[in-house]
Coordinates of C-alpha atoms and ligand atoms in Angstrom, one line a residue:
M1 CA 111.8 113.6 120.2
G2 CA 112.8 111.8 117.0
A3 CA 110.6 111.2 113.9
E4 CA 109.6 107.7 115.1
K5 CA 107.2 108.8 117.7
V6 CA 105.6 111.3 115.3
G7 CA 105.6 108.5 112.7
A8 CA 103.6 106.4 115.2
W9 CA 101.1 109.2 115.5
L10 CA 100.4 109.4 111.8
A11 CA 100.4 105.6 111.4
D12 CA 97.8 105.4 114.1
F13 CA 95.8 108.2 112.3
A14 CA 96.1 106.4 109.0
E15 CA 94.7 103.2 110.5
Q16 CA 91.7 105.1 112.0
I17 CA 91.0 106.7 108.7
R18 CA 91.2 103.3 106.9
E19 CA 88.8 101.7 109.4
N20 CA 86.4 104.7 109.3
A21 CA 86.7 105.7 105.6
A22 CA 83.2 104.5 104.7
M23 CA 81.7 106.3 107.7
L24 CA 83.5 109.6 106.9
T25 CA 82.4 109.3 103.2
D26 CA 78.8 108.6 104.4
L27 CA 78.8 111.8 106.5
D28 CA 80.1 113.7 103.5
R29 CA 77.4 112.1 101.3
Q30 CA 74.8 113.7 103.5
I31 CA 76.2 117.3 103.5
G32 CA 78.9 117.2 100.8
D33 CA 80.1 115.2 97.8
A34 CA 80.8 111.8 99.4
D35 CA 84.6 111.8 99.2
H36 CA 86.0 112.8 102.6
G37 CA 86.8 109.2 103.7
S38 CA 88.2 108.1 100.3
N39 CA 90.2 111.4 100.0
M40 CA 91.7 111.1 103.4
D41 CA 92.4 107.3 103.0
R42 CA 94.3 107.9 99.8
G43 CA 96.3 110.7 101.4
M44 CA 97.1 108.9 104.7
K45 CA 98.1 105.7 102.8
A46 CA 100.7 107.8 101.0
V47 CA 101.8 109.4 104.3
A48 CA 102.1 105.9 105.9
A49 CA 104.4 104.8 103.0
L50 CA 107.0 107.4 104.2
S51 CA 109.7 106.1 106.4
P52 CA 110.0 108.4 109.5
A53 CA 113.6 107.1 110.1
A54 CA 114.7 108.5 106.8
F55 CA 114.2 112.1 108.0
A56 CA 116.6 114.3 109.9
D57 CA 114.0 115.1 112.6
A58 CA 110.3 115.0 113.4
G59 CA 109.8 118.5 111.9
A60 CA 111.2 117.5 108.5
Y61 CA 109.0 114.3 108.5
L62 CA 105.9 116.3 109.4
K63 CA 106.5 118.8 106.7
K64 CA 106.9 116.1 104.1
A65 CA 103.7 114.4 105.4
G66 CA 101.9 117.7 105.0
M67 CA 103.2 118.1 101.4
T68 CA 102.2 114.6 100.7
L69 CA 98.6 115.3 101.8
V70 CA 98.4 118.5 99.7
S71 CA 99.5 116.5 96.6
T72 CA 97.3 113.4 97.1
V73 CA 94.1 114.5 98.8
G74 CA 92.7 117.4 96.9
G75 CA 89.4 119.0 97.8
A76 CA 89.1 121.3 100.8
S77 CA 90.6 118.9 103.3
G78 CA 93.9 118.2 101.4
P79 CA 95.3 121.7 101.6
L80 CA 93.8 122.2 105.1
Y81 CA 95.3 119.0 106.6
G82 CA 98.5 119.5 104.6
T83 CA 98.9 123.0 106.0
F84 CA 98.2 121.7 109.5
L85 CA 101.0 119.2 109.3
M86 CA 103.4 121.5 107.6
R87 CA 102.9 124.2 110.3
V88 CA 103.1 121.6 113.1
G89 CA 106.3 120.4 111.6
G90 CA 107.7 123.9 111.3
A91 CA 107.0 124.5 115.0
W92 CA 107.9 121.1 116.3
P93 CA 110.2 121.4 119.3
A94 CA 113.8 120.1 119.1
E95 CA 113.5 119.0 122.8
E96 CA 110.4 117.1 123.9
S97 CA 108.2 119.3 126.1
A98 CA 104.5 119.7 126.8
E99 CA 104.7 123.4 126.0
G100 CA 106.6 122.8 122.8
I101 CA 104.1 120.3 121.5
G102 CA 101.3 122.6 122.4
A103 CA 102.9 125.5 120.5
A104 CA 103.2 123.2 117.5
L105 CA 99.6 122.2 117.6
R106 CA 98.5 125.8 117.9
A107 CA 100.7 126.7 114.9
G108 CA 98.9 124.0 112.9
L109 CA 95.4 125.3 113.9
E110 CA 96.5 128.8 113.0
G111 CA 97.5 127.5 109.5
I112 CA 94.1 126.0 109.0
V113 CA 92.3 129.2 110.1
Q114 CA 94.5 131.3 107.9
R115 CA 93.9 129.1 104.9
G116 CA 90.2 128.3 105.3
K117 CA 89.0 131.4 107.2
A118 CA 86.6 129.3 109.3
E119 CA 85.5 130.4 112.8
V120 CA 84.1 128.2 115.6
G121 CA 80.5 127.7 114.8
D122 CA 80.9 127.5 111.0
K123 CA 80.5 123.6 111.1
T124 CA 84.1 122.6 110.1
M125 CA 87.1 120.9 111.5
V126 CA 87.9 124.1 113.4
D127 CA 84.9 123.5 115.7
A128 CA 86.8 120.4 117.0
L129 CA 90.4 121.6 116.7
A130 CA 90.1 125.0 118.3
P131 CA 88.7 123.7 121.6
A132 CA 91.2 120.9 121.5
V133 CA 94.1 123.3 121.3
A134 CA 92.6 125.5 124.1
A135 CA 92.1 122.5 126.3
Y136 CA 95.7 121.4 125.7
D137 CA 97.0 124.8 126.7
A138 CA 94.8 124.8 129.9
A139 CA 96.2 121.4 131.0
V140 CA 99.8 121.9 129.8
G141 CA 101.1 122.3 133.3
Q142 CA 100.1 118.7 134.0
G143 CA 102.3 117.3 131.3
T144 CA 102.0 116.0 127.8
Q145 CA 99.8 113.0 128.4
A146 CA 97.3 115.0 130.5
A147 CA 97.2 117.8 128.0
L148 CA 96.7 115.5 125.1
D149 CA 93.9 113.6 126.9
A150 CA 92.2 117.0 127.6
A151 CA 92.7 118.0 124.0
A152 CA 91.2 114.7 122.7
A153 CA 88.1 115.0 125.0
A154 CA 87.5 118.6 124.0
C155 CA 88.0 117.7 120.3
A156 CA 85.3 115.0 120.6
Q157 CA 83.0 117.4 122.3
G158 CA 83.6 120.0 119.6
R159 CA 83.0 117.4 116.9
N160 CA 79.7 116.5 118.5
S161 CA 78.7 120.2 118.7
T162 CA 78.8 120.4 114.9
T163 CA 75.7 118.2 114.4
P164 CA 73.0 120.8 114.9
L165 CA 74.9 123.6 113.2
V166 CA 74.2 125.1 109.8
A167 CA 77.4 125.1 107.7
R168 CA 78.9 128.5 106.8
K169 CA 82.1 127.2 105.1
G170 CA 82.9 124.6 102.5
R171 CA 80.6 122.5 100.3
A172 CA 78.1 121.8 103.1
S173 CA 77.3 125.6 103.2
Y174 CA 75.7 125.2 99.8
L175 CA 72.9 123.2 101.5
G176 CA 72.0 126.0 103.9
E177 CA 69.6 124.9 106.6
R178 CA 69.6 121.4 105.2
S179 CA 73.2 121.0 106.5
A180 CA 71.9 120.9 110.1
G181 CA 71.5 117.5 111.7
T182 CA 74.7 115.8 110.3
Q183 CA 78.0 115.7 112.1
D184 CA 80.7 117.5 110.1
P185 CA 83.0 115.0 108.3
G186 CA 86.2 117.1 108.8
A187 CA 85.5 117.6 112.5
T188 CA 85.0 113.8 112.7
S189 CA 88.4 113.0 111.1
V190 CA 90.3 115.6 113.0
T191 CA 89.1 114.1 116.2
M192 CA 90.7 110.8 115.1
L193 CA 93.9 112.8 114.6
I194 CA 94.0 114.2 118.1
E195 CA 92.9 110.9 119.7
A196 CA 95.7 109.3 117.8
A197 CA 98.1 111.9 119.3
A198 CA 96.9 111.1 122.8
R199 CA 97.7 107.4 122.2
T200 CA 101.2 107.9 120.8
L201 CA 102.9 111.3 121.5
A202 CA 103.4 111.5 125.2
Ligands
ADP1 P1 85.5 118.8 99.8 O1 84.6 119.6 100.6 O2 86.3 119.6 98.9 O3 84.9 117.6 99.1 P2 86.4 117.0 101.9 O4 85.1 116.3 101.7 O5 87.6 116.1 101.9 O6 86.6 118.2 100.8 O7 86.4 117.7 103.3 C1 85.3 118.4 103.8 C2 85.6 118.9 105.2 O8 86.5 120.0 105.0 C3 84.4 119.5 105.9 O9 83.7 118.6 106.6 C4 85.0 120.6 106.8 O10 85.3 120.1 108.1 C5 86.3 120.9 106.1 N1 86.3 122.3 105.5 C6 85.7 122.7 104.4 N2 85.9 124.0 104.2 C7 86.6 124.4 105.3 C8 87.2 125.7 105.7 N3 87.0 126.8 104.9 N4 87.9 125.8 106.9 C9 88.0 124.7 107.6 N5 87.6 123.4 107.3 C10 86.9 123.3 106.1
MG2 MG1 83.8 116.2 100.1

């Protein structure tokens, strides 16, 4: 798989972020500091300005996209999303395969967990991404499209599960019990990333 397909993935995600930036910032206004949408929009605009064709392969492009997010987004989500893309890029398969893409997504999730130390139930993006990767693996025998569709559905379900939770990581944790009742902004944006993957990567 060349960098063009992966470029289409991140271009789709950038568009979702642009369209939903106000909504993401509004979620972050309720349990954070009202910058998640604007942070991600700034970063994904910089990523969308990269030219996938200019890179030797998809892995190199993804690593550069990750570094771009680290340097432009800031906050908690910049390093976390940046690490995700750098790890996905480092593990991206030379030959397209459902298993290879699954392994790359798992490497990305592991990077986020290593960096942020969040567990499922802490009300973060991990609540959406961890079940997405598990669902991908469970469906991997049915091929890339089926596995990505399963991942996107599980991601959305995980995102929805964050609403009643009390945050134990990130800025929202400062609110204690008052963080319950709002969907986590990072779980919301990461679901857009996996839904974009299901539209573009197979
Ligand atoms: P900041 O909290 O620095 O303002 P953002 O608003 O851009 O950064 O991102 C907030 C999101 O980051 C949260 O909704 C949550 O999903 C995610 N997040 C925060 N801390 C962690 C962590 N330790 N592990 C995983 N995700 C986290
Ligand atoms: Mg914030």
